Coordinates of C-alpha atoms in Angstrom, one line a residue:
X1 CA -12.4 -7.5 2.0
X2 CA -13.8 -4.3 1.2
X3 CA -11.5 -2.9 4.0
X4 CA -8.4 -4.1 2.0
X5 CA -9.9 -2.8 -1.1
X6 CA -10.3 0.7 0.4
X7 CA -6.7 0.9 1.9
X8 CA -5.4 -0.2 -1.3
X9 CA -7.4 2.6 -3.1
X10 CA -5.9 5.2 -0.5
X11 CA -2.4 3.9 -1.1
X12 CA -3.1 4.3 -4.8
X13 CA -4.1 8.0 -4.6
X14 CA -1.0 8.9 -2.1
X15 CA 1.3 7.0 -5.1
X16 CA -0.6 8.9 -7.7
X17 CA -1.7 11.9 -6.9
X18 CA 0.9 13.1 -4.1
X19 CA 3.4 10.5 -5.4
X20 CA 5.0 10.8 -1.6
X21 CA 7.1 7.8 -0.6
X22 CA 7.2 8.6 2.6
X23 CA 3.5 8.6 3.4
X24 CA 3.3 5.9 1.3
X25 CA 5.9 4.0 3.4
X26 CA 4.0 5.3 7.1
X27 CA 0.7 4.6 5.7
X28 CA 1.6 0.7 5.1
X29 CA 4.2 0.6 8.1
X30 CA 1.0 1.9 9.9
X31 CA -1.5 -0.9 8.9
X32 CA 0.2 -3.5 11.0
X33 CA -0.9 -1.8 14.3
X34 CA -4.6 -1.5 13.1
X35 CA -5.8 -4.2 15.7
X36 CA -8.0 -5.8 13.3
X37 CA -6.3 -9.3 11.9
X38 CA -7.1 -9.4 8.1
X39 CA -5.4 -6.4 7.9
X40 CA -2.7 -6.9 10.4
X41 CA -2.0 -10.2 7.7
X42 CA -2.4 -7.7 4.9
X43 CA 0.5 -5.0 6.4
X44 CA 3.2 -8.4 6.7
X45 CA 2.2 -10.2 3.4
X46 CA 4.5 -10.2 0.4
X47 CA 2.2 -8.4 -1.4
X48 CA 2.7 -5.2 1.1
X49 CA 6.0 -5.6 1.6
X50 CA 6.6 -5.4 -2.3
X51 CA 4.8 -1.9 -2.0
X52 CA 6.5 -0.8 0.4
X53 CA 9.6 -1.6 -1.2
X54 CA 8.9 0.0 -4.8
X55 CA 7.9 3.5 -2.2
X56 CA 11.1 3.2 -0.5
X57 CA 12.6 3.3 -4.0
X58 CA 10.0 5.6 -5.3
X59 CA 9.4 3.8 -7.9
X60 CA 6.7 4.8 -8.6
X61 CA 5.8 2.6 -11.7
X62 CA 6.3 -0.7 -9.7
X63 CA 4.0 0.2 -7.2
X64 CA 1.4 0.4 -9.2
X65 CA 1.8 -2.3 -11.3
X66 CA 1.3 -4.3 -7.6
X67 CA -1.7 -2.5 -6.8
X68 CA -3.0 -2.6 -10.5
X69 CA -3.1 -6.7 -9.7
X70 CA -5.6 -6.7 -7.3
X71 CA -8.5 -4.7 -9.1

């Protein structure tokens, strides 16, 4: 889990400090060909694809109420 909790901190500084959708939107598009399976299940969950949604969107504000859940 500490995996997960690392890639969701990265996510959070592209959204915050760059505030880039479109690495946002690679970076979580890229997750699902990491080989490993926890993240693999991670990168096709709700939960990612409600990220990846609000970074499409840029909305920015969304996104990280969804990454503010999982602190």
């Amino acid at each position: 889990m500490d995996e997960l909790n690392e890639i969701r901190n990265m996510l959070k500084n592209i959204v915050e400090v760059d505030q880039v959708s479109n690495r946002a939107q690679l970076f979580l598009e890229g997750l699902k060909h990491s080989g490993k399976s926890e993240i693999a299940k991670f990168a096709i969950s709700d939960e990612c694809n409600a990220m990846l949604a609000a970074a499409k969107e840029q909305n920015y504000t969304a996104l990280q109420q969804l990454m503010s859940q999982h602190k």
